[in-house]
Coordinates of C-alpha atoms and ligand atoms in Angstrom, one line a residue:
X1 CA 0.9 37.7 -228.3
X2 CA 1.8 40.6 -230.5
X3 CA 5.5 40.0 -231.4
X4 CA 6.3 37.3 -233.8
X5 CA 8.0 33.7 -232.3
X6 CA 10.4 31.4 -234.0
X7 CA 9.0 27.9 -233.1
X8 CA 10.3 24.9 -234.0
X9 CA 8.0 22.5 -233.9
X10 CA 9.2 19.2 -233.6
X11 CA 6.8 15.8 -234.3
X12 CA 7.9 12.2 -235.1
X13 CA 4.7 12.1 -237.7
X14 CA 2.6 14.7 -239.2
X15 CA 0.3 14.1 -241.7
X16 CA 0.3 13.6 -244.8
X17 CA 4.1 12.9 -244.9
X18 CA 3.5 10.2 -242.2
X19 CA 0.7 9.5 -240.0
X20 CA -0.3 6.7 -237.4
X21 CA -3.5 8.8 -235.5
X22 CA -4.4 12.3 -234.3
X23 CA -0.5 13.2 -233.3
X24 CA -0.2 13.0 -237.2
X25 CA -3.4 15.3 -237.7
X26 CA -2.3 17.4 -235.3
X27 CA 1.6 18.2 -236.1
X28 CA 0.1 18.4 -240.0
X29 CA -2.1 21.1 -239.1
X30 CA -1.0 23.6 -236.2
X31 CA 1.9 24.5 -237.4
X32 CA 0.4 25.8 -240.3
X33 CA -2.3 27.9 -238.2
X34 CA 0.5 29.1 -236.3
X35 CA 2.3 30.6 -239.4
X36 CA -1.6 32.1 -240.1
X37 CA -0.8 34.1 -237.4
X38 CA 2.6 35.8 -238.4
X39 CA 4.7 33.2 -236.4
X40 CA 8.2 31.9 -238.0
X41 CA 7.3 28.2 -237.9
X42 CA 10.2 25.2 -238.8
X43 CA 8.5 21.8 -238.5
X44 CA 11.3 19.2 -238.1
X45 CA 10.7 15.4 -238.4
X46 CA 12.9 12.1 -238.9
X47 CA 13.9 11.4 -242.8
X48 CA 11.4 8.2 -243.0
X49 CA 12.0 6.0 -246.2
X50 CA 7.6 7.0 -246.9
X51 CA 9.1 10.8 -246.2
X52 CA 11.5 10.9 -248.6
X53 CA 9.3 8.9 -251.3
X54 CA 6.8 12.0 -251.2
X55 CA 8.9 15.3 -251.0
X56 CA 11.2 17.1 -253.8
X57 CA 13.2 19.9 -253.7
X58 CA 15.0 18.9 -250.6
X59 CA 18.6 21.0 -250.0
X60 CA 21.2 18.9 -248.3
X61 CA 22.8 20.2 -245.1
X62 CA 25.3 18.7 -243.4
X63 CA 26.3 19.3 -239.8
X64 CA 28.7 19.1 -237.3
X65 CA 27.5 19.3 -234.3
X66 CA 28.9 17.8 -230.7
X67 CA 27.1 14.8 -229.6
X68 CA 25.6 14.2 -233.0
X69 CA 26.8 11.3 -235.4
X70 CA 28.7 12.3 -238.5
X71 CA 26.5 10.3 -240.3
X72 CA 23.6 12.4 -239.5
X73 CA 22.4 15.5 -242.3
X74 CA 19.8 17.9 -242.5
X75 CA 17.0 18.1 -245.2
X76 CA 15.2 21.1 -245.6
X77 CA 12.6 22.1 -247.8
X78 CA 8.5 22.9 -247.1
X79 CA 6.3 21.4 -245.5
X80 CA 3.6 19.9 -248.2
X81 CA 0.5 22.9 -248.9
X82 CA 2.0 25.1 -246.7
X83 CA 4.7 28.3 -246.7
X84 CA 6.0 26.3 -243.5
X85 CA 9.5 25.3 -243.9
X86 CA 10.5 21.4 -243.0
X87 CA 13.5 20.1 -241.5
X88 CA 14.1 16.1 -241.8
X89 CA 16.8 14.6 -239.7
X90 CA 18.0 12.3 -242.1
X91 CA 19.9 9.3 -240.8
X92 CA 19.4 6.7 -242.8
X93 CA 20.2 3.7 -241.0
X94 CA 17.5 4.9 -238.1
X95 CA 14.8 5.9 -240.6
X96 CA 15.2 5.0 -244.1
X97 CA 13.6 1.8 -244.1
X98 CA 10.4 -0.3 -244.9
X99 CA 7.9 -0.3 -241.9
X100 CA 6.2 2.2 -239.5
X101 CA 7.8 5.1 -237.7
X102 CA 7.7 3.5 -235.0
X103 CA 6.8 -0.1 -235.7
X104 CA 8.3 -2.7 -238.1
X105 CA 6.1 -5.1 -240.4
X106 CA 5.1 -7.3 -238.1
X107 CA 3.3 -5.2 -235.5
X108 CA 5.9 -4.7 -232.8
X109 CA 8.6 -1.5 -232.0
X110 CA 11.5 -1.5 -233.8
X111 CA 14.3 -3.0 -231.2
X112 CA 16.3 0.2 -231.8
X113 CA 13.7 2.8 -231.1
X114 CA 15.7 3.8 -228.0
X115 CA 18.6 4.9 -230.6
X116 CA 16.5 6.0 -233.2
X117 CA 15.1 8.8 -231.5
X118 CA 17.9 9.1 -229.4
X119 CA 19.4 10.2 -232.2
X120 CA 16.7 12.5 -233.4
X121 CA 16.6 14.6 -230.3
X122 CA 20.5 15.2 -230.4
X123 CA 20.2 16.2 -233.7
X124 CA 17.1 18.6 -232.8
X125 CA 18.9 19.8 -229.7
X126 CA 21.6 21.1 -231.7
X127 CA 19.2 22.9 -234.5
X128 CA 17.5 24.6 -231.6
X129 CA 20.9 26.0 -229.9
X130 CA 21.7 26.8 -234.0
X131 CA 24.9 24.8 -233.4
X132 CA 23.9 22.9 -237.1
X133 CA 24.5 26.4 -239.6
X134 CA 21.3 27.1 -240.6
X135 CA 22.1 31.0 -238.5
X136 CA 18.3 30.2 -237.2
X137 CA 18.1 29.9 -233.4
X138 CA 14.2 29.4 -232.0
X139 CA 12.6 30.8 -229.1
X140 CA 10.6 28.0 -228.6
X141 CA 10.8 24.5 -229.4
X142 CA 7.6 22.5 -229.3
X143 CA 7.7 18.9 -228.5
X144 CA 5.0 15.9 -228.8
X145 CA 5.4 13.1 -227.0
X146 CA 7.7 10.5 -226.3
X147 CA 9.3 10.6 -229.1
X148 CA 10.5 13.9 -228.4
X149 CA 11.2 13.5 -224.6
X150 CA 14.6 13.9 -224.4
X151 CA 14.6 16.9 -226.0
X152 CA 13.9 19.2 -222.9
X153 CA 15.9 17.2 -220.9
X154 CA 19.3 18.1 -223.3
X155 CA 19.1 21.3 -223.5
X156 CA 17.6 22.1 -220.2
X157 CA 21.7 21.9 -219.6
X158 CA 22.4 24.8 -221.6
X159 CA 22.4 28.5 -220.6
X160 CA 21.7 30.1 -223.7
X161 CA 19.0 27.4 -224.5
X162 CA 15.6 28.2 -226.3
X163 CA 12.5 27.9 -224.2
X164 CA 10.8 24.4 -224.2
X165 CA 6.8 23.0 -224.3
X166 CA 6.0 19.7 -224.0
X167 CA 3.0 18.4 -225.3
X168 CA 1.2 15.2 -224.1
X169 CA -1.0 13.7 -226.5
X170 CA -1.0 10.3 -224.8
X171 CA 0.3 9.0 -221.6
X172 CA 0.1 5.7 -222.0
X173 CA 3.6 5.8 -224.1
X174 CA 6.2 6.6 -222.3
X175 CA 9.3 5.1 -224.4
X176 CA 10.5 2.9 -221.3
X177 CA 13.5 1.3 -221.9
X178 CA 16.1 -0.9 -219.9
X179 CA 18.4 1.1 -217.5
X180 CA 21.5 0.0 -219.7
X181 CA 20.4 2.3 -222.3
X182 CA 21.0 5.4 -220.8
X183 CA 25.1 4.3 -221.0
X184 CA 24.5 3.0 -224.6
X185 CA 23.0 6.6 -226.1
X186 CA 25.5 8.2 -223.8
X187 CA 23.3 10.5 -222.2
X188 CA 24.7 13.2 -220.2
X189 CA 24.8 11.9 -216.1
X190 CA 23.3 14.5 -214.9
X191 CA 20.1 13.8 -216.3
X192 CA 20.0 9.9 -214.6
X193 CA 17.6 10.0 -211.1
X194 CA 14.7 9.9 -209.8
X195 CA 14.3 13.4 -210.4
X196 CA 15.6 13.1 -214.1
X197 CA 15.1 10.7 -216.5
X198 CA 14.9 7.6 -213.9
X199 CA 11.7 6.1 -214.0
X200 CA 11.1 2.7 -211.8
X201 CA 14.7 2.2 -212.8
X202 CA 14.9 1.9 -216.5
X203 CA 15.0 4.8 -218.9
X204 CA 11.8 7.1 -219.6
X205 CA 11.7 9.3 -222.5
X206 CA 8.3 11.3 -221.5
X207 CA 9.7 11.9 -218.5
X208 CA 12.3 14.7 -220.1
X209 CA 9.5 16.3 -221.6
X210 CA 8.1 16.2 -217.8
X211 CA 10.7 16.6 -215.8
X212 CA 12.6 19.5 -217.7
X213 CA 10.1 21.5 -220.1
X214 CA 9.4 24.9 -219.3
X215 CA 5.5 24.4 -219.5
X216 CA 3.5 20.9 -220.4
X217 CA 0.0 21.1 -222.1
X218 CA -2.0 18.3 -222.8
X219 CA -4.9 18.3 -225.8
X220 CA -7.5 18.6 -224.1
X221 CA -8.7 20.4 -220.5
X222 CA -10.4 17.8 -218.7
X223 CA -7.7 15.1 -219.8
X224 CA -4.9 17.5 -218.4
X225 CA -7.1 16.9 -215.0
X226 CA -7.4 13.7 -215.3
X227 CA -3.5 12.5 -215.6
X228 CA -2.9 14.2 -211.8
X229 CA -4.8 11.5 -211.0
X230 CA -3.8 7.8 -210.2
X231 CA -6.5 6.6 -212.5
X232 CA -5.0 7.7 -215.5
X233 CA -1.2 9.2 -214.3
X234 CA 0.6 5.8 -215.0
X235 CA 2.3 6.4 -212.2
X236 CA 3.6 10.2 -213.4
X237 CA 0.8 11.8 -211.2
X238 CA 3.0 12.4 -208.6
X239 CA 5.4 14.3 -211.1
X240 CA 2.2 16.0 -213.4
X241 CA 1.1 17.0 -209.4
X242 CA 4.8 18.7 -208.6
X243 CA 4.6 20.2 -211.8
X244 CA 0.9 21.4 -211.7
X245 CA 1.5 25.4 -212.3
X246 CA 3.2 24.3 -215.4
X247 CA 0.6 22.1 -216.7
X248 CA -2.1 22.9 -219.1
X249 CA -5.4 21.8 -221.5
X250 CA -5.5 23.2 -224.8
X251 CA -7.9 21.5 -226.8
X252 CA -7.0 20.3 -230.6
X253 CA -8.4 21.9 -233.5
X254 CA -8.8 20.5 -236.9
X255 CA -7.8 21.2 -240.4
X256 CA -11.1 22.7 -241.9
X257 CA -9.7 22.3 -245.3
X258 CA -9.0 18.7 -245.2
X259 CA -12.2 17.9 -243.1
X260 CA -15.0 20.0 -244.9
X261 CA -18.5 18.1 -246.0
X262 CA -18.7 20.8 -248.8
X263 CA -15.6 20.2 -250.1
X264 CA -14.0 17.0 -249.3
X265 CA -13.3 15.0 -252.8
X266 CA -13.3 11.5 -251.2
X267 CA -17.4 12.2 -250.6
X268 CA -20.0 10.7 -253.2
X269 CA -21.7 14.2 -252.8
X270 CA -21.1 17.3 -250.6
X271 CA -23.1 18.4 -248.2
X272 CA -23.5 21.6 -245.1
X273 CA -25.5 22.1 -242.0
X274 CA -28.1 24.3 -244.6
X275 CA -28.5 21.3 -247.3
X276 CA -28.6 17.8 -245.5
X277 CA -29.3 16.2 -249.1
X278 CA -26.3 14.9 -249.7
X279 CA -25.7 13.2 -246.4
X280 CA -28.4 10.3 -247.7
X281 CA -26.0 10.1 -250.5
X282 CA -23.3 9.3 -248.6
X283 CA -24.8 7.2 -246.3
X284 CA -26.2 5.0 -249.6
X285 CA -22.6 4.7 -251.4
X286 CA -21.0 3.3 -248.0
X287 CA -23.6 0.8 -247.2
X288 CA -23.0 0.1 -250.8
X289 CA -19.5 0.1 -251.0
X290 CA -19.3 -2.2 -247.8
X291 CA -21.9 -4.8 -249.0
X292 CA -24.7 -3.8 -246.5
X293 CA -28.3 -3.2 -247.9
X294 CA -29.1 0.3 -249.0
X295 CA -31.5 1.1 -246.2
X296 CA -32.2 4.9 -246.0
X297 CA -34.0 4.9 -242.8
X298 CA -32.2 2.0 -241.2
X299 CA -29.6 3.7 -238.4
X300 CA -26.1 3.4 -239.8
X301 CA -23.2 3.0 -237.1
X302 CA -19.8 4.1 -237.8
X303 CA -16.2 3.0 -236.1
X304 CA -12.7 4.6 -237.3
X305 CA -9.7 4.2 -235.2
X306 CA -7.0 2.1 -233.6
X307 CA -8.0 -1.0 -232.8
X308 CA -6.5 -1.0 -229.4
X309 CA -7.9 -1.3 -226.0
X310 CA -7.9 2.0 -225.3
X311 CA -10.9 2.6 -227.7
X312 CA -13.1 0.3 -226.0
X313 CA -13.5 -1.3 -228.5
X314 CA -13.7 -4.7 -226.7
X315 CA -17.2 -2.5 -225.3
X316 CA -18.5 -2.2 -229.0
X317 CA -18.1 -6.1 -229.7
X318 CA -20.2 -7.0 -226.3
X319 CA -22.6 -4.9 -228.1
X320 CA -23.0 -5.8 -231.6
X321 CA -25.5 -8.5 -230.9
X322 CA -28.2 -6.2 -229.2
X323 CA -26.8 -3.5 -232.5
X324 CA -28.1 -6.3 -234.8
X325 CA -31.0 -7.4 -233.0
X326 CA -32.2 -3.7 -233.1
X327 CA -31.6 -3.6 -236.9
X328 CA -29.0 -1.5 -236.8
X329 CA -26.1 -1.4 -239.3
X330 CA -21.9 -1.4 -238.3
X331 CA -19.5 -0.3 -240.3
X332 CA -15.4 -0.6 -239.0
X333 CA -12.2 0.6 -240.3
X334 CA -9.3 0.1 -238.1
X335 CA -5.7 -1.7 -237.7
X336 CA -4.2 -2.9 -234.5
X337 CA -4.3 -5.7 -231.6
X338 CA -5.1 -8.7 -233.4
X339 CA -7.9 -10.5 -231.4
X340 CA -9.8 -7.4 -232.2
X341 CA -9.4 -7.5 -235.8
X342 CA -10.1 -10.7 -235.7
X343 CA -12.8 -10.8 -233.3
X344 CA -14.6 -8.1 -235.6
X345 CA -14.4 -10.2 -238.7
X346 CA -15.9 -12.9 -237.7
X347 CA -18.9 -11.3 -236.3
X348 CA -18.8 -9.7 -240.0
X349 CA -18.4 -12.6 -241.6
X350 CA -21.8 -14.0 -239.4
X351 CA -23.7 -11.1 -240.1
X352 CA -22.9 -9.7 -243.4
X353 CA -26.2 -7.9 -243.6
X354 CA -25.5 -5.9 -240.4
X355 CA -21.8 -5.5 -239.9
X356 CA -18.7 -4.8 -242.1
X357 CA -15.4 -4.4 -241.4
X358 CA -12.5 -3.2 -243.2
X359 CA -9.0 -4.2 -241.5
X360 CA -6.4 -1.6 -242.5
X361 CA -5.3 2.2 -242.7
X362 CA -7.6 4.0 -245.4
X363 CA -7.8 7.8 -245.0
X364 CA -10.5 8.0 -248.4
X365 CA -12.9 5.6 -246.8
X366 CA -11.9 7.4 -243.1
X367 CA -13.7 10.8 -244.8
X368 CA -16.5 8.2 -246.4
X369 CA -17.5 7.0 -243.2
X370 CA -17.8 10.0 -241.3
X371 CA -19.8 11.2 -244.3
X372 CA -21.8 8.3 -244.3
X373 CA -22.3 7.1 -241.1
X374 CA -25.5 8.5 -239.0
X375 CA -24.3 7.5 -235.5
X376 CA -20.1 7.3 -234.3
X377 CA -18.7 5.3 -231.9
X378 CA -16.0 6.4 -229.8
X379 CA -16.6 4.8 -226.1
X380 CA -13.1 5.3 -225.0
X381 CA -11.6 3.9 -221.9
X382 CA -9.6 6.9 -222.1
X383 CA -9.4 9.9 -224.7
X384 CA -6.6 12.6 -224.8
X385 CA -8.6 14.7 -227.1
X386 CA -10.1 12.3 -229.3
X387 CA -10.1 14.0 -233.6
X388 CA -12.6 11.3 -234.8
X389 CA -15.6 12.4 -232.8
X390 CA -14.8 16.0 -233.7
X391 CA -14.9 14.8 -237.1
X392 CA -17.7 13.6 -236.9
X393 CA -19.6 16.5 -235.3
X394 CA -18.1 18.5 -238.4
X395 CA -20.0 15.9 -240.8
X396 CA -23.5 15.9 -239.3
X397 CA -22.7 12.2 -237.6
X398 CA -23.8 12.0 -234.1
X399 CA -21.0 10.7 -231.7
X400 CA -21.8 8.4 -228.7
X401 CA -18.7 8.9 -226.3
X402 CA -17.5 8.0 -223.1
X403 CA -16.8 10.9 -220.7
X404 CA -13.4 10.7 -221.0
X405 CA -10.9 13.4 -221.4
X406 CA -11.3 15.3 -225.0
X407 CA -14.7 13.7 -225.8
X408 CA -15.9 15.2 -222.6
X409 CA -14.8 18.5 -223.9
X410 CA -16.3 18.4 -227.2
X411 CA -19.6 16.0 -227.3
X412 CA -22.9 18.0 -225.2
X413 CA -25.1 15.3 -224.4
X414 CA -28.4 15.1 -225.5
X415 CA -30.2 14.9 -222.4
X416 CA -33.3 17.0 -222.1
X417 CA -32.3 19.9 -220.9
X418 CA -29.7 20.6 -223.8
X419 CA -32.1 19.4 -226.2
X420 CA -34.2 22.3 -225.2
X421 CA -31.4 24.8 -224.8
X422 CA -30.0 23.4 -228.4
X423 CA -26.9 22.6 -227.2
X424 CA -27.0 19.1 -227.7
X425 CA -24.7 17.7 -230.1
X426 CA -24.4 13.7 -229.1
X427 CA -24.3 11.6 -226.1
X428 CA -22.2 10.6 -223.4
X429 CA -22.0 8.0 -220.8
X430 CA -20.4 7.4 -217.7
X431 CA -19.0 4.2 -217.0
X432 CA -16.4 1.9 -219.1
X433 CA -19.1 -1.1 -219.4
X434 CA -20.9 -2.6 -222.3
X435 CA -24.3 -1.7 -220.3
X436 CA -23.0 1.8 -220.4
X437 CA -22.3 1.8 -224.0
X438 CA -25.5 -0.1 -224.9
X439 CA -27.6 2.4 -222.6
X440 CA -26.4 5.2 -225.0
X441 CA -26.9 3.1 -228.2
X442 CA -30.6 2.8 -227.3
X443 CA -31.2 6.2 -226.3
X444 CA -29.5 7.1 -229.8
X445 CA -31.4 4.4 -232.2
X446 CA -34.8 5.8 -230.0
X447 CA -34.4 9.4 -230.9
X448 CA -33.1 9.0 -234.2
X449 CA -36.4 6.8 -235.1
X450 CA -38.9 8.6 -232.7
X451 CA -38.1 12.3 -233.4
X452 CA -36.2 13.1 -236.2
X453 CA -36.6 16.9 -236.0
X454 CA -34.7 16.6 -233.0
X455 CA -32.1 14.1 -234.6
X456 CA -31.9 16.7 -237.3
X457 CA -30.8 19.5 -234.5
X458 CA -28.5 17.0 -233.3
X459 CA -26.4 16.9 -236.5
X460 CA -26.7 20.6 -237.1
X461 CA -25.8 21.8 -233.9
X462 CA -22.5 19.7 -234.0
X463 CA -22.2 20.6 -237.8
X464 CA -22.0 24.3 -236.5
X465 CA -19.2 23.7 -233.5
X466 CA -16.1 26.0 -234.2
X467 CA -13.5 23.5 -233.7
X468 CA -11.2 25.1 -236.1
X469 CA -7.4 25.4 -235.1
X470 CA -8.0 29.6 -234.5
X471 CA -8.7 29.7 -231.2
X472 CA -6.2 26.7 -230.1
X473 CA -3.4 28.1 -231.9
X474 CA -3.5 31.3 -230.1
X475 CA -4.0 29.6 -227.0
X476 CA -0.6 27.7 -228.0
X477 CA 1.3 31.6 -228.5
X478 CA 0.7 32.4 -224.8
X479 CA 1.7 29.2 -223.7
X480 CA 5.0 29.3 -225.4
X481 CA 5.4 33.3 -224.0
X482 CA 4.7 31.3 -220.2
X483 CA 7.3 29.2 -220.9
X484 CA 9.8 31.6 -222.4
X485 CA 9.3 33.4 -218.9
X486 CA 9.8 30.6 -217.0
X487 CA 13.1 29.6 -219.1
X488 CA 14.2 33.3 -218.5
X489 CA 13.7 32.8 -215.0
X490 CA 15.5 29.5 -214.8
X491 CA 18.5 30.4 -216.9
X492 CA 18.8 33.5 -214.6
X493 CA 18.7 31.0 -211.2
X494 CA 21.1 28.8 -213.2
X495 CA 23.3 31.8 -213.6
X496 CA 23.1 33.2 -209.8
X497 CA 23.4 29.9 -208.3
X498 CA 26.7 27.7 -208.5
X499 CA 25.9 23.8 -209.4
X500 CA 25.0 22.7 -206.4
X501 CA 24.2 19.0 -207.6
X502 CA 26.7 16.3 -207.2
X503 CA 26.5 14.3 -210.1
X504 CA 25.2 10.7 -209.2
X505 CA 27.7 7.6 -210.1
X506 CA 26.5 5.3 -212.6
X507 CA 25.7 2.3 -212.2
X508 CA 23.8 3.4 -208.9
Ligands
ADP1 P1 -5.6 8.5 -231.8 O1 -4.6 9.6 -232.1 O2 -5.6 8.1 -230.4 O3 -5.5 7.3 -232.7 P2 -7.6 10.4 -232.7 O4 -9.1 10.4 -232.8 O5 -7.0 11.6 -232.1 O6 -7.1 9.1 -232.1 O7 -7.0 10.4 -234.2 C1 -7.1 9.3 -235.1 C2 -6.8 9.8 -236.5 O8 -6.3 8.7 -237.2 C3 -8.0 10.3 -237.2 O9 -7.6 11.2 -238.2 C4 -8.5 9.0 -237.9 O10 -9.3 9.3 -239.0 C5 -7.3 8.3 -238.2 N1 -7.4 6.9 -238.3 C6 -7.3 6.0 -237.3 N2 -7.4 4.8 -237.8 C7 -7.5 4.9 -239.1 C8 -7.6 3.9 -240.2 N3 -7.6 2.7 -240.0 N4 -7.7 4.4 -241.5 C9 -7.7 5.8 -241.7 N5 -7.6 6.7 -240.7 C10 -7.5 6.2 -239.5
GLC2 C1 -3.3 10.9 -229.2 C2 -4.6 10.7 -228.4 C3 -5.8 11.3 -229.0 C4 -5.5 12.7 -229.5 C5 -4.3 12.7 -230.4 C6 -3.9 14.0 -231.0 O1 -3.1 9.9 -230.1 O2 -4.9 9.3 -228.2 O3 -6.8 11.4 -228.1 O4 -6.5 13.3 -230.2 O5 -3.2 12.2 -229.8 O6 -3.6 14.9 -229.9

């Protein structure tokens, strides 16, 4: 795309102001490689307490916009390490408080989600139809997720609207609520039905992102194939199906700067695909650092994520035992379901020679793990993109994945045939089963013991992948001009054709 876009990109985390997982990464980092290429880029996000806490210079606006509580204001100021300008939605009884962005201390959603972000998409709908007095109207605003879902929806009833993408970056939350709340955020009526916001009769956020953007993209290729299916739809394939011309893949990037062996100053010593040397360093401060013996030679297994079923990560406790029997070593860091954090202790505390785990959020020891670690497991039921895995191809640490989704898209399995083409970069397996998993692990633990040359291929081959945001980004440009065509062509039907809906009466 030549001409330059006003985007608004709008994310309910982004790191490092606030992050949960790869959405955070994600909304952190491609708004900046948009603005690389000559795009007018305004990331807007909710005015969390842990927000506020961490940015200065913030200018006040208030706004009066239709639909949107007086008690609402704008904060705008830049986005952290970038020339990207930031818009918080600051109301403070919704987001200025102790707890997640989307969960409170105790593990479970916030009871007023619903309203929360409710809220937030009014309050974006009226930036992007510049109804708020910032004189700054977008061509495109860029959704992610749930979160964000009713944002396509509300201003899909405006004429003059911007154009709208929806980006999926997980299915599996929808922001499902009771059908009551549809009256209580007083919603417009139009959107209720099956063909609207209606899902199984309560209230689905992701389905306005569905249901009324201009285009959908998901993060990866193979994953935006795999949600027309019943498999992995959650019952949305039917919609994803209808919608099918609109729907897209466009695999994540990642921030080079942030994730860089060479450069990154939570490492014990740097290291690139031409000078391995420091790798060994690595890999001897984490074993030392988690209390496991400093064995040079022994293979060193690393885990990162959210410790949720989705991961598999029930798949990686079946397999511990053989992990241990083979002399392997484990390292975990991870927060989440709390049979598996507490599952994973235990075995730690058993085998403190073997395994260690580290219950918690820790982006410092995230980096020291993929640094140190020789092998990473990511045997996910089911993987949108899947960040970890790519960054550990970027540090010389050989993923095992499931062919899922984005790990499909990124890992080349190190069967013989890419071995001898080069290709190779880690190794996949096929079904969701501990055998599965274990299968790979052997196959790993062999090669890395029995061949090192080719191990050493292994790690620089994925060292050398181009996963940098450059190519995504630009694949991101001509999906917003699809969808600004597709909104000029449904603005123009809109026009030509009189309502012809009959609003439906609530309740139904
Ligand atoms: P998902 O978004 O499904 O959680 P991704 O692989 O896309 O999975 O992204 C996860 C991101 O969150 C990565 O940046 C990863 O390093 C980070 N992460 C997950 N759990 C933790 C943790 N306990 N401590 C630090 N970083 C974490
Ligand atoms: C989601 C997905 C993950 C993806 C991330 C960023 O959290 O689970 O696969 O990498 O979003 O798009």
């Amino acid at each position: 795309m030549s001409n330059s876009q006003k985007i608004l990109f709008v994310a309910s985390e982004a790191y490092p102001l606030i992050k949960t997982g790869g959405l955070g990464d994600v909304a952190g980092s491609l708004p900046a490689a948009l603005k690389t290429l000559k795009q007018d880029v305004c990331i807007i996000m909710p005015a969390y307490r842990e927000i506020l806490q961490k940015v200065t210079g913030l200018t006040l606006i208030s706004i009066h916009a239709e639909g949107v509580p007086e008690t609402v204001r704008l904060l705008e100021g830049r986005f952290p390490g970038t020339s990207v300008k930031l818009l918080l939605v600051d109301s403070p009884h919704h987001f200025d408080r102790q707890g997640g962005p989307y969960l409170d201390a105790e593990g479970e959603d916030w009871t007023d989600n619903a309203e929360r972000f409710a809220t937030f998409a009014k309050t974006v709908s009226a930036v992007a139809l510049n109804q708020t007095g910032l004189d700054w109207q977008p061509d495109v605003v860029h959704c992610n997720d749930w979160q964000c879902g009713l944002i396509p929806a509300l201003l899909s009833l405006h004429p003059k609207r911007p154009a709208t993408v929806f980006t999926i970056h997980n299915l599996a939350y929808h922001g499902y609520f009771h059908p009551d709340t549809f009256i209580t955020l007083d919603l417009p009526k139009q959107l209720w039905g099956m063909h609207g916001l209606e899902f199984h009769g309560g209230l689905s956020f992701i389905k306005g992102g569905l249901a009324y953007a201009d285009m959908i993209n998901t993060v990866s290729p193979t994953y935006a194939k795999e949600i027309r299916s019943q498999a992995l739809g959650y019952g949305l394939e039917g919609l994803l199906n209808y919608r099918a011309k609109r729907l897209t893949g466009i695999l994540n990037g990642i921030d080079y700067k942030e994730w860089n062996p060479a450069t990154d100053p939570h490492l014990a010593a740097p290291f690139n695909h031409r000078d391995l040397s420091g790798k060994a360093l690595n890999k001897q401060a984490l074993q030392q650092q988690f209390g496991l013996p400093q064995r040079a030679n022994t293979p060193l297994f690393g885990l990162v994520g959210r410790l949720v079923e989705q991961k598999g990560i029930d798949l990686v406790l079946a397999i511990i035992p053989q992990l241990i029997a083979q002399n392997a070593q484990l390292v975990v860091l991870g927060s989440g379901d709390k049979r598996f954090q507490q599952s994973l202790l235990d075995i730690a505390a058993a085998h403190p020679y073997s395994v260690a785990v580290h219950i918690g959020y820790n982006e410092p020891l995230a980096h020291q793990i993929e640094a140190g670690a020789d092998i990473f497991l990511m045997p996910s039921r089911f993987e949108p993109c899947g960040l970890n895995q790519i960054y550990s191809l970027r540090y010389g640490t050989v993923p095992i994945v499931r062919h899922t989704g984005g790990l499909a898209d990124t890992v080349v399995d190190a069967n013989e045939i890419n071995i001898a083409a080069g290709s190779a970069t880690g190794f996949q397996f096929e079904t969701s089963t501990s055998d599965g998993l274990w299968t790979a692990s052997q196959r790993a633990i062999q090669l890395y013991h029995t061949q090192p040359k080719v191990w050493q291929q292994l790690m620089v081959s994925g060292m050398k992948q181009d996963f940098s945001w450059k190519q995504s980004a630009r694949h991101y440009l001509t999906l917003y001009e699809h969808a600004i065509q597709h909104r000029n062509d449904d603005v123009a039907d809109m026009n030509r054709l009189a309502p012809v809906q009959a609003v439906p009466e609530w309740p139904l």
